[in-house]
PDB file of C-alpha atoms in Angstrom:
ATOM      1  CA  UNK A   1     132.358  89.874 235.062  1.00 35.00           C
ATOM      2  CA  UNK A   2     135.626  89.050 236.273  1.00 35.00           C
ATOM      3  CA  UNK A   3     135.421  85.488 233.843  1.00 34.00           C
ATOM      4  CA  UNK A   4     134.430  87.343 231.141  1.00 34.00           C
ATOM      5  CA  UNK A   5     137.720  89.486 231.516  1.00 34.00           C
ATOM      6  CA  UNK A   6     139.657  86.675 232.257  1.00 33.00           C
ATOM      7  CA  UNK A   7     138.127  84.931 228.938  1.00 37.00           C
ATOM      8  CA  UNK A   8     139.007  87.987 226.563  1.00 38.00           C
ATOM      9  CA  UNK A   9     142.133  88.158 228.222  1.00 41.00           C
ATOM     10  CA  UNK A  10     143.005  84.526 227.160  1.00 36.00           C
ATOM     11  CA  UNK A  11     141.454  84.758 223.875  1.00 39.00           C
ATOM     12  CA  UNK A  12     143.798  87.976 222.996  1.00 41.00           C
ATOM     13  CA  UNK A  13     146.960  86.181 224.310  1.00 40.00           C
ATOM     14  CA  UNK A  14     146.046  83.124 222.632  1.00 37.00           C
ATOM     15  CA  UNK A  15     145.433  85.302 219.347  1.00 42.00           C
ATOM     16  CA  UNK A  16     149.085  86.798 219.380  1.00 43.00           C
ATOM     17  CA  UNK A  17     150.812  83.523 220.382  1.00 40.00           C
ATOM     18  CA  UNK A  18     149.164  81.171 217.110  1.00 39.00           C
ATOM     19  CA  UNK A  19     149.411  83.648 214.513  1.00 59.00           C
ATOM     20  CA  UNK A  20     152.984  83.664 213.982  1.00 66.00           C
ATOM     21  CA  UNK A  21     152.582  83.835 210.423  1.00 69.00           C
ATOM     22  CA  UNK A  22     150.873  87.140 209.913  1.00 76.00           C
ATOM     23  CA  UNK A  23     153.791  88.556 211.878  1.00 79.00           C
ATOM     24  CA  UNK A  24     156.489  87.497 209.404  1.00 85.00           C
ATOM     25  CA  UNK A  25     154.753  89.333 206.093  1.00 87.00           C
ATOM     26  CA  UNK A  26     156.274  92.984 205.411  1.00 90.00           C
ATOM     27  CA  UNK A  27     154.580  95.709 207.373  1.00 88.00           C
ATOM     28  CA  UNK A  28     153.572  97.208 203.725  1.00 91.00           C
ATOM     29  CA  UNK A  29     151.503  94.129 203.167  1.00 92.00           C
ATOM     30  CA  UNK A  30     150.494  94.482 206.869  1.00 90.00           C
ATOM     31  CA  UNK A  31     148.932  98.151 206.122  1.00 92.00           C
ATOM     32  CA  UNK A  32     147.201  97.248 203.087  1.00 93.00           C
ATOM     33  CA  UNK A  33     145.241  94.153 204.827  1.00 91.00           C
ATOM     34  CA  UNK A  34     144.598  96.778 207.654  1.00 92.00           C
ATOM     35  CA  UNK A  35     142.955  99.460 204.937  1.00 95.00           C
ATOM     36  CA  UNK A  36     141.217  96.433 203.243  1.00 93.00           C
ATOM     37  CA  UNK A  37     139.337  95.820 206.623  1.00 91.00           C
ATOM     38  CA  UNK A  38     139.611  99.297 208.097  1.00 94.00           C
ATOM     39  CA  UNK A  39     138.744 101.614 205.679  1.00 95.00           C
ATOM     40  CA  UNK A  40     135.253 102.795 205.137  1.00 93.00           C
ATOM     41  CA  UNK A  41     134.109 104.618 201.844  1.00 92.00           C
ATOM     42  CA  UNK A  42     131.943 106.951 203.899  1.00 92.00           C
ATOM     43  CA  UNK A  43     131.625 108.805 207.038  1.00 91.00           C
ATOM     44  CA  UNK A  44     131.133 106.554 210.070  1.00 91.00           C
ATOM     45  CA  UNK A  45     128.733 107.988 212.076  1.00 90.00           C
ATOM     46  CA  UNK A  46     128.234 108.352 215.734  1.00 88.00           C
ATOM     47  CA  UNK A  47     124.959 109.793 217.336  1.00 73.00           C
ATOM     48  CA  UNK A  48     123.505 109.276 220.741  1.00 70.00           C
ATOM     49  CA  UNK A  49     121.290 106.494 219.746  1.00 70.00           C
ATOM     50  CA  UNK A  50     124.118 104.312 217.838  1.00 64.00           C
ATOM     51  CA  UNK A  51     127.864 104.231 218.847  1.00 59.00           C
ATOM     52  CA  UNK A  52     130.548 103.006 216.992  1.00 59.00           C
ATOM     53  CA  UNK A  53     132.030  99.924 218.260  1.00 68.00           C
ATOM     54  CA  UNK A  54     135.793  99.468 218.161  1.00 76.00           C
ATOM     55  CA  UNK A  55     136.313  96.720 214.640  1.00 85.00           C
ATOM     56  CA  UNK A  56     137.312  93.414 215.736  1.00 82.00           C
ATOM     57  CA  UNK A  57     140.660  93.575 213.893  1.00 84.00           C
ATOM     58  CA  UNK A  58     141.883  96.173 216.843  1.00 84.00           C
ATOM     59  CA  UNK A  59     140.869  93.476 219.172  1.00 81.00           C
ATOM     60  CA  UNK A  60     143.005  90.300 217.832  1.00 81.00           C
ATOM     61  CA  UNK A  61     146.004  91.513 219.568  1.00 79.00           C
ATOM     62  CA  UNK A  62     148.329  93.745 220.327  1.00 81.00           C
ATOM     63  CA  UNK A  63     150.220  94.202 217.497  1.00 79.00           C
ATOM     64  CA  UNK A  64     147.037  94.843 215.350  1.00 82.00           C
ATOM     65  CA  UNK A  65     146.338  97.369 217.788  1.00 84.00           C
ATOM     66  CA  UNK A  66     149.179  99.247 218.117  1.00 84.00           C
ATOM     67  CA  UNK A  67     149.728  98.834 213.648  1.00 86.00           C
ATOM     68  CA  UNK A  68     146.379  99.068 212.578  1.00 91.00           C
ATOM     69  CA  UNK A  69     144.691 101.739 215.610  1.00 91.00           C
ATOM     70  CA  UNK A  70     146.691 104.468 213.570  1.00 90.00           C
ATOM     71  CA  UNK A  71     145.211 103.465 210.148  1.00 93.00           C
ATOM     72  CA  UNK A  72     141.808 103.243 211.529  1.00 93.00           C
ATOM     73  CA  UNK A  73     141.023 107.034 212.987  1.00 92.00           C
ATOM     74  CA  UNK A  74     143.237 108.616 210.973  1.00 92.00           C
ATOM     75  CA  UNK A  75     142.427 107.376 207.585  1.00 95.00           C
ATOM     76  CA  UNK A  76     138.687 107.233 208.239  1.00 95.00           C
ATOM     77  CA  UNK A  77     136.569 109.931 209.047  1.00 94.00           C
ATOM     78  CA  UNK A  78     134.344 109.900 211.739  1.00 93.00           C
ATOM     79  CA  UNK A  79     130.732 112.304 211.761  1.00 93.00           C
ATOM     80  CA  UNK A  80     128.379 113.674 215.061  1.00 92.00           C
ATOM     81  CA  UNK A  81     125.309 114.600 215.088  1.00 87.00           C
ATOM     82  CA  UNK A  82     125.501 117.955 217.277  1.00 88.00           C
ATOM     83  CA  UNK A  83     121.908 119.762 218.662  1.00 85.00           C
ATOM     84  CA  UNK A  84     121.581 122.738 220.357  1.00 85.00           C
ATOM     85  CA  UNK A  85     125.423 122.847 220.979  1.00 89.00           C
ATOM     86  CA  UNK A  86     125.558 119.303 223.137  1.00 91.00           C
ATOM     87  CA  UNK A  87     128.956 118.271 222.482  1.00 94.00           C
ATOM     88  CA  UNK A  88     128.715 115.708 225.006  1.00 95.00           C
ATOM     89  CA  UNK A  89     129.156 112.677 223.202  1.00 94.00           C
ATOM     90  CA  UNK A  90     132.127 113.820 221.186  1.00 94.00           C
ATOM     91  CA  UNK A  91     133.722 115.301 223.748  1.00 96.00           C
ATOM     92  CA  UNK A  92     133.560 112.188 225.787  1.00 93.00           C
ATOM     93  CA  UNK A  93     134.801 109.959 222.634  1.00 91.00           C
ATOM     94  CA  UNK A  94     137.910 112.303 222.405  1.00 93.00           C
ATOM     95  CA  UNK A  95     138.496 112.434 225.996  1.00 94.00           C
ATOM     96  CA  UNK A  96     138.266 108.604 225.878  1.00 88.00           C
ATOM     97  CA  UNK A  97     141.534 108.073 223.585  1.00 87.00           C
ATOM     98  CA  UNK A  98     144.347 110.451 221.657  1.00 88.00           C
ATOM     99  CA  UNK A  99     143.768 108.551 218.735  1.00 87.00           C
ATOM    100  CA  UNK A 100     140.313 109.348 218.615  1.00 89.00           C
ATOM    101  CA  UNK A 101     141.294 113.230 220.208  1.00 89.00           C
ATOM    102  CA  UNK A 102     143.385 113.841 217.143  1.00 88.00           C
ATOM    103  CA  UNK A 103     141.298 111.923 214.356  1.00 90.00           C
ATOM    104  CA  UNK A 104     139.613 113.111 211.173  1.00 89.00           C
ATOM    105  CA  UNK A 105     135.870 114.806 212.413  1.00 90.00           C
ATOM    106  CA  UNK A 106     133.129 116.627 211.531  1.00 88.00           C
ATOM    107  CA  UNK A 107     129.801 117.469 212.483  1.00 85.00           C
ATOM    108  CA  UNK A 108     125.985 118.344 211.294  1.00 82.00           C
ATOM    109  CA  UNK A 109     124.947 121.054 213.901  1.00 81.00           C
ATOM    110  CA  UNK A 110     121.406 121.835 213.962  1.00 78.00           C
ATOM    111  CA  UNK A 111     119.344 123.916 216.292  1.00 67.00           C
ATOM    112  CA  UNK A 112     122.037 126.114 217.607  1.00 64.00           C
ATOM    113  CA  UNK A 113     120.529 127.987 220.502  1.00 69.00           C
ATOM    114  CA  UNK A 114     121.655 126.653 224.113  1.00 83.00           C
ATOM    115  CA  UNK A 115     125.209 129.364 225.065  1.00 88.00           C
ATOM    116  CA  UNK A 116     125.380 127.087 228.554  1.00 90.00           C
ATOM    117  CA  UNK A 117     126.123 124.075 226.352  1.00 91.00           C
ATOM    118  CA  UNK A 118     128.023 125.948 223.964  1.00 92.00           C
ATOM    119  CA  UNK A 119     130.309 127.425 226.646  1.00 94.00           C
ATOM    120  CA  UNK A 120     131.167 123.796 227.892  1.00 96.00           C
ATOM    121  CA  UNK A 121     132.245 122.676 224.544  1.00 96.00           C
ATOM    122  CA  UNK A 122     134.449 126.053 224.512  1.00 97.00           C
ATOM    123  CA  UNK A 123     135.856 124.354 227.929  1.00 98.00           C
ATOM    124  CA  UNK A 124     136.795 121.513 226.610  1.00 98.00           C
ATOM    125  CA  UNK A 125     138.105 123.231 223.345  1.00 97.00           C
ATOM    126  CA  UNK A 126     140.276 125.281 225.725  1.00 98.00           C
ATOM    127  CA  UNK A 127     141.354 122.389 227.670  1.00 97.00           C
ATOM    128  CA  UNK A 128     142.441 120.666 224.129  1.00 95.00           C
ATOM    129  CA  UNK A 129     140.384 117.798 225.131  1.00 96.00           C
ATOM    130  CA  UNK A 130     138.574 118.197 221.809  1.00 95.00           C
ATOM    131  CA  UNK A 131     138.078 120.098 218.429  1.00 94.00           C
ATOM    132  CA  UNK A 132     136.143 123.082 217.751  1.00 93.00           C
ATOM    133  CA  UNK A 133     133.582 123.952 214.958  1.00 87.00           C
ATOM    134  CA  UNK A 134     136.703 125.577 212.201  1.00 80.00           C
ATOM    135  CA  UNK A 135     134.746 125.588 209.075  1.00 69.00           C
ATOM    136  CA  UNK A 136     131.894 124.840 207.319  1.00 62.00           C
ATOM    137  CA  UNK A 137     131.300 121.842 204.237  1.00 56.00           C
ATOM    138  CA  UNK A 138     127.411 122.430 203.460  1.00 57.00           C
ATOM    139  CA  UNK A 139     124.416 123.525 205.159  1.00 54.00           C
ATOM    140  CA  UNK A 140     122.648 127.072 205.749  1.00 56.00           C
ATOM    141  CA  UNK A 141     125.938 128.860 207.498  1.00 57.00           C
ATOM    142  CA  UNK A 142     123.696 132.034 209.129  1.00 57.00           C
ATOM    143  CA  UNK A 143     124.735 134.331 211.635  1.00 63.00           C
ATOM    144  CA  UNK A 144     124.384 131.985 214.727  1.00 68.00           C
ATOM    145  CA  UNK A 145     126.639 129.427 213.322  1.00 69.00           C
ATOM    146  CA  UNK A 146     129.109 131.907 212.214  1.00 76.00           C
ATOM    147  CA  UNK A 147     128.881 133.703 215.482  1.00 81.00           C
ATOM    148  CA  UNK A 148     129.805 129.784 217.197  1.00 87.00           C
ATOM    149  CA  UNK A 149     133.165 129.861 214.243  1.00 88.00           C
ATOM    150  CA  UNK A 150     134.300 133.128 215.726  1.00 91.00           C
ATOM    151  CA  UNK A 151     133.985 131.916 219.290  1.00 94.00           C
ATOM    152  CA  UNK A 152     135.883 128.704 218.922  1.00 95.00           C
ATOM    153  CA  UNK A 153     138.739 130.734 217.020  1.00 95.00           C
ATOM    154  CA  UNK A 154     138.897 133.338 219.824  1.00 96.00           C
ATOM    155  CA  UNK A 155     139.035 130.864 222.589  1.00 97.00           C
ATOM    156  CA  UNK A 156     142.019 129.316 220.521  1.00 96.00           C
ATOM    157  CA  UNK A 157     143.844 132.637 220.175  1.00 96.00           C
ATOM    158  CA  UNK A 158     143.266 133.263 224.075  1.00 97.00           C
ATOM    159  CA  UNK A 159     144.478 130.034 224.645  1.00 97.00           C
ATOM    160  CA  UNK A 160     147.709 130.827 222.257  1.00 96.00           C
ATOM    161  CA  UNK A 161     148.278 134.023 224.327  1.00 91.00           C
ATOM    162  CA  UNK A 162     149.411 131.889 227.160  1.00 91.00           C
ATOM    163  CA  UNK A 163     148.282 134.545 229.898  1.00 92.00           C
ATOM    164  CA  UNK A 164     144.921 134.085 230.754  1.00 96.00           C
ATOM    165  CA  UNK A 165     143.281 131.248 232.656  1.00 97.00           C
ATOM    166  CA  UNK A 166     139.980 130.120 231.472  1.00 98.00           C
ATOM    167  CA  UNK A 167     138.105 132.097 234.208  1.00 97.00           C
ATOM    168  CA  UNK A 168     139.834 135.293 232.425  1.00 97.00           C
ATOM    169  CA  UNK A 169     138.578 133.451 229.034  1.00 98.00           C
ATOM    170  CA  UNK A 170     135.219 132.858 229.868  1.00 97.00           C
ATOM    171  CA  UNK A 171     134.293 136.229 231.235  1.00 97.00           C
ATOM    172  CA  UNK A 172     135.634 137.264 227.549  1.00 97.00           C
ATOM    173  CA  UNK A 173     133.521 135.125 225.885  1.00 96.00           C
ATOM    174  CA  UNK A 174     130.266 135.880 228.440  1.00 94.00           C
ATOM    175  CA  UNK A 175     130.613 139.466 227.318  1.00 94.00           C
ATOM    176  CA  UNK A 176     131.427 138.944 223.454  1.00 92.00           C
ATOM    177  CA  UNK A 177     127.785 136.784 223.860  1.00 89.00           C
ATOM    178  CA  UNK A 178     125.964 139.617 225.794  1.00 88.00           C
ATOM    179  CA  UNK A 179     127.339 142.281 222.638  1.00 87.00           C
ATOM    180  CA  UNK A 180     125.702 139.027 219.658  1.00 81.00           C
ATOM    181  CA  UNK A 181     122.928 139.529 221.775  1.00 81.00           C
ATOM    182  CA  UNK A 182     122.156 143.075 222.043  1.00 84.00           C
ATOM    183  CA  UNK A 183     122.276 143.536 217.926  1.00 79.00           C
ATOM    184  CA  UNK A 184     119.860 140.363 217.748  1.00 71.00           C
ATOM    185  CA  UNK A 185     118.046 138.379 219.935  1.00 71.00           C
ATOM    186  CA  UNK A 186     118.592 135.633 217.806  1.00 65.00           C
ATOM    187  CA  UNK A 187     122.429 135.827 218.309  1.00 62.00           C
ATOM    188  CA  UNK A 188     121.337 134.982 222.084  1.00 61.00           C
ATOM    189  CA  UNK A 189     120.214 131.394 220.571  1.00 59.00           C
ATOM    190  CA  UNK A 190     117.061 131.682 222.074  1.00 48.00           C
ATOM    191  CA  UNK A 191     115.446 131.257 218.815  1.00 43.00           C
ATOM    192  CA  UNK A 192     116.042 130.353 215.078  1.00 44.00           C
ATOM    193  CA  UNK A 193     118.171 126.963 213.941  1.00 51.00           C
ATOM    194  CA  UNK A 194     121.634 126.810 211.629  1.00 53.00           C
ATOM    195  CA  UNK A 195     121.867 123.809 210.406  1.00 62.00           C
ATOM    196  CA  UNK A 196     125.754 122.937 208.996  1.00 61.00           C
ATOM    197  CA  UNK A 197     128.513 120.602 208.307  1.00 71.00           C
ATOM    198  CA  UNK A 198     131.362 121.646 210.543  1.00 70.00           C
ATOM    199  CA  UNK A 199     134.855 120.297 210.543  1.00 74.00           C
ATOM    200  CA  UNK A 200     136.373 119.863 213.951  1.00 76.00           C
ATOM    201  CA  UNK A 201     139.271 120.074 214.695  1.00 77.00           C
TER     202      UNK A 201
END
């Protein structure tokens, strides 16, 4: 393991020390080689079963990383699959960089019906280690996914307030779930799907 490190290592420095050249063209011409390579026509997707790997451009050097990172996740726009509320892989993706925390996203969000999972993606909403569902593009927007809209905007406007923790938060939110719940079981997401495109943010 440690060779391997050492060989990517040498193959990085080696990258930024022979390629003098690219370094002298205008940073114009720079940006428009970067959004030649960079730039994808549609949403790049990232589900459980197939992750995104970082492009190989953003792994030359340095310099393409620092000049091209920006290019890449904010010019692009990157797409989850969400079920039953499971943020776990895009929390974890925006939690593993700000570039990727502050990014273009949205998300298809199908069988909404687990609160404990929804209530850890409000968590992480609150602790702005990710987005939250803001709007919808497409899909059948029913009651349960409007219900999960509301939520996300009043954990933002708690957050705003500036005088509650998130133990003060969450009882807010336990009890604004018990009240869904009590005009329909369904608002309980213990049954029934809504299926949508969300933007996240």
């Amino acid at each position: 393991m440690q060779l391997m490190e050492m060989g990517v290592k040498k193959r990085s420095e080696c990258a930024e020390h022979t390629s003098p050249l690219f370094r002298l063209l205008p940073a114009e011409l720079r940006n428009q080689i970067y959004r030649y390579a960079l730039l994808e026509p549609e949403h790049i997707k990232i589900t459980k079963h197939s992750r995104v790997l970082q492009p190989g451009i953003l792994q030359t050097s340095k310099l393409c990383r620092k000049e091209a990172g920006d290019i890449y996740y904010q010019e692009n726009v990157f797409a989850f699959g969400i079920s039953h509320f499971d943020a776990a892989l895009y929390i974890g993706w925006c939690k593993s960089s700000p570039q990727r925390r502050w990014c273009k996203t949205n998300a298809f969000v199908s069988r909404s019906q687990n609160w404990a999972n929804l209530l850890i993606w409000l968590k992480a909403y609150w602790n702005k280690e990710c987005g939250g569902i803001v709007g919808s593009e497409e899909g059948k927007f029913n009651a349960d996914a409007k219900a999960a809209t509301h939520l996300f905007s009043m954990t933002k406007k708690m957050r705003e307030h500036g005088q509650l923790t998130w133990e003060d938060a969450q009882g807010l939110l336990e009890d604004a779930h018990n009240a869904l719940a009590e005009i329909k079981p369904r608002w309980a997401w213990r049954s029934g799907s809504a299926d949508m495109v969300a933007n996240l943010a």
